[in-house]
XYZ file of C-alpha atoms in Angstrom:
136
model
C 0.000 0.000 0.000
C 1.486 3.380 -0.983
C 2.409 5.843 1.756
C 1.811 8.902 -0.436
C -0.266 9.798 -3.481
C 0.748 12.591 -5.860
C -0.626 13.899 -9.138
C 1.777 15.244 -11.741
C 1.255 16.962 -15.110
C 4.016 16.358 -17.675
C 4.677 17.750 -21.153
C 6.040 16.094 -24.240
C 7.770 19.029 -25.958
C 9.444 18.215 -29.251
C 11.060 20.234 -31.984
C 11.951 18.079 -34.956
C 13.339 14.813 -33.574
C 14.430 16.360 -30.249
C 12.627 15.988 -26.890
C 12.980 18.482 -24.043
C 13.817 16.835 -20.698
C 14.712 18.153 -17.238
C 17.003 16.952 -14.472
C 16.718 17.998 -10.846
C 19.572 18.439 -8.382
C 21.466 15.225 -7.593
C 19.201 13.158 -9.878
C 20.677 10.380 -12.003
C 17.645 10.400 -14.290
C 15.690 12.839 -16.436
C 11.969 13.567 -16.541
C 9.566 15.436 -18.757
C 9.008 19.091 -17.860
C 6.032 19.690 -15.585
C 5.242 19.278 -11.940
C 2.784 18.654 -9.160
C -0.908 19.403 -9.526
C -2.016 21.494 -6.557
C -5.279 20.852 -4.657
C -8.272 22.084 -6.664
C -6.169 22.595 -9.803
C -6.834 20.923 -13.151
C -3.832 19.044 -14.618
C -3.801 21.200 -17.778
C -3.768 24.399 -15.696
C -1.000 22.973 -13.498
C 1.088 22.153 -16.548
C 0.733 25.644 -18.031
C 1.742 27.110 -14.644
C 4.677 24.716 -14.227
C 6.009 25.314 -17.754
C 5.836 29.071 -17.165
C 7.702 28.647 -13.843
C 10.284 26.114 -15.067
C 10.921 27.349 -18.598
C 9.787 30.958 -18.590
C 7.659 30.172 -21.657
C 3.980 30.266 -22.479
C 2.047 27.323 -23.916
C 0.500 27.946 -27.334
C -1.086 24.477 -27.710
C -1.848 21.668 -25.267
C -3.297 18.231 -26.015
C -4.051 15.619 -23.350
C -2.620 12.226 -24.323
C -2.782 9.710 -21.484
C -2.946 9.155 -17.731
C -0.174 6.901 -16.446
C 0.345 5.497 -12.939
C 3.815 5.006 -11.495
C 4.583 3.444 -8.103
C 8.106 3.792 -6.715
C 10.081 3.986 -3.478
C 11.975 7.099 -2.418
C 13.891 7.059 0.848
C 11.774 4.194 2.221
C 8.449 5.816 1.256
C 6.225 4.157 -1.354
C 4.768 6.803 -3.666
C 1.856 6.361 -6.066
C 2.300 8.985 -8.773
C -0.469 9.650 -11.296
C 0.960 11.322 -14.398
C -1.256 13.343 -16.745
C 0.749 13.491 -19.964
C 0.177 16.196 -22.571
C 1.748 17.174 -25.866
C 2.691 20.845 -25.538
C 3.818 23.519 -27.958
C 5.733 26.361 -26.372
C 5.812 30.009 -27.348
C 8.240 31.042 -28.532
C 8.992 27.654 -30.132
C 12.764 27.561 -30.324
C 15.425 24.954 -29.706
C 18.390 26.476 -27.941
C 21.677 24.587 -27.964
C 21.731 24.735 -24.155
C 18.213 25.506 -22.939
C 18.060 27.606 -19.796
C 15.619 26.772 -17.014
C 13.836 29.641 -15.300
C 14.210 27.707 -12.016
C 17.865 27.493 -10.943
C 17.636 23.942 -9.569
C 16.664 22.449 -12.952
C 18.910 21.546 -15.849
C 17.253 21.237 -19.247
C 18.485 19.421 -22.304
C 17.314 18.361 -25.749
C 17.578 14.614 -26.340
C 17.204 12.887 -29.714
C 14.024 10.786 -29.669
C 15.970 7.721 -30.771
C 18.207 7.996 -27.671
C 15.500 7.958 -24.969
C 16.521 4.541 -23.682
C 20.031 5.828 -22.888
C 19.101 8.912 -20.806
C 17.193 7.057 -18.040
C 13.834 8.802 -18.493
C 11.493 8.379 -15.508
C 8.997 6.895 -15.275
C 10.227 4.355 -17.860
C 6.698 3.712 -19.210
C 6.830 7.221 -20.704
C 9.291 6.034 -23.344
C 6.576 3.985 -25.055
C 4.122 6.889 -24.772
C 6.631 9.263 -26.347
C 7.357 6.816 -29.177
C 3.611 6.489 -29.796
C 2.679 10.178 -29.692
C 5.842 11.947 -30.823
C 6.609 9.634 -33.715
C 9.928 8.438 -32.318
């Protein structure tokens, strides 16, 4: 039985064959941009807010794709994470060589879609979702 339940909104952001991913401090894995859905907040609204906070960009298009559950242990606590995954188009839509996060604790990078298996994307089930919806 999980000790904690969290709801997260995540964005698949692609330009060409590149996917935008984020890495937090001291993390050995990457994740899709996004974040926690606050109480009373809709996942789409949370994602727009999180992308503005994390990337300093506005969302020009948002399409809900799938809801995905992920159960994992962190520091002895079992967490049930419900991910609401969207395809997002950012404004302005540009692919910087070294994307800059608006939040100092995040590092952003563009990863070729065909290299997702090598970058340790979490949760791993997202790789199949990205291949299905982003044409990887």
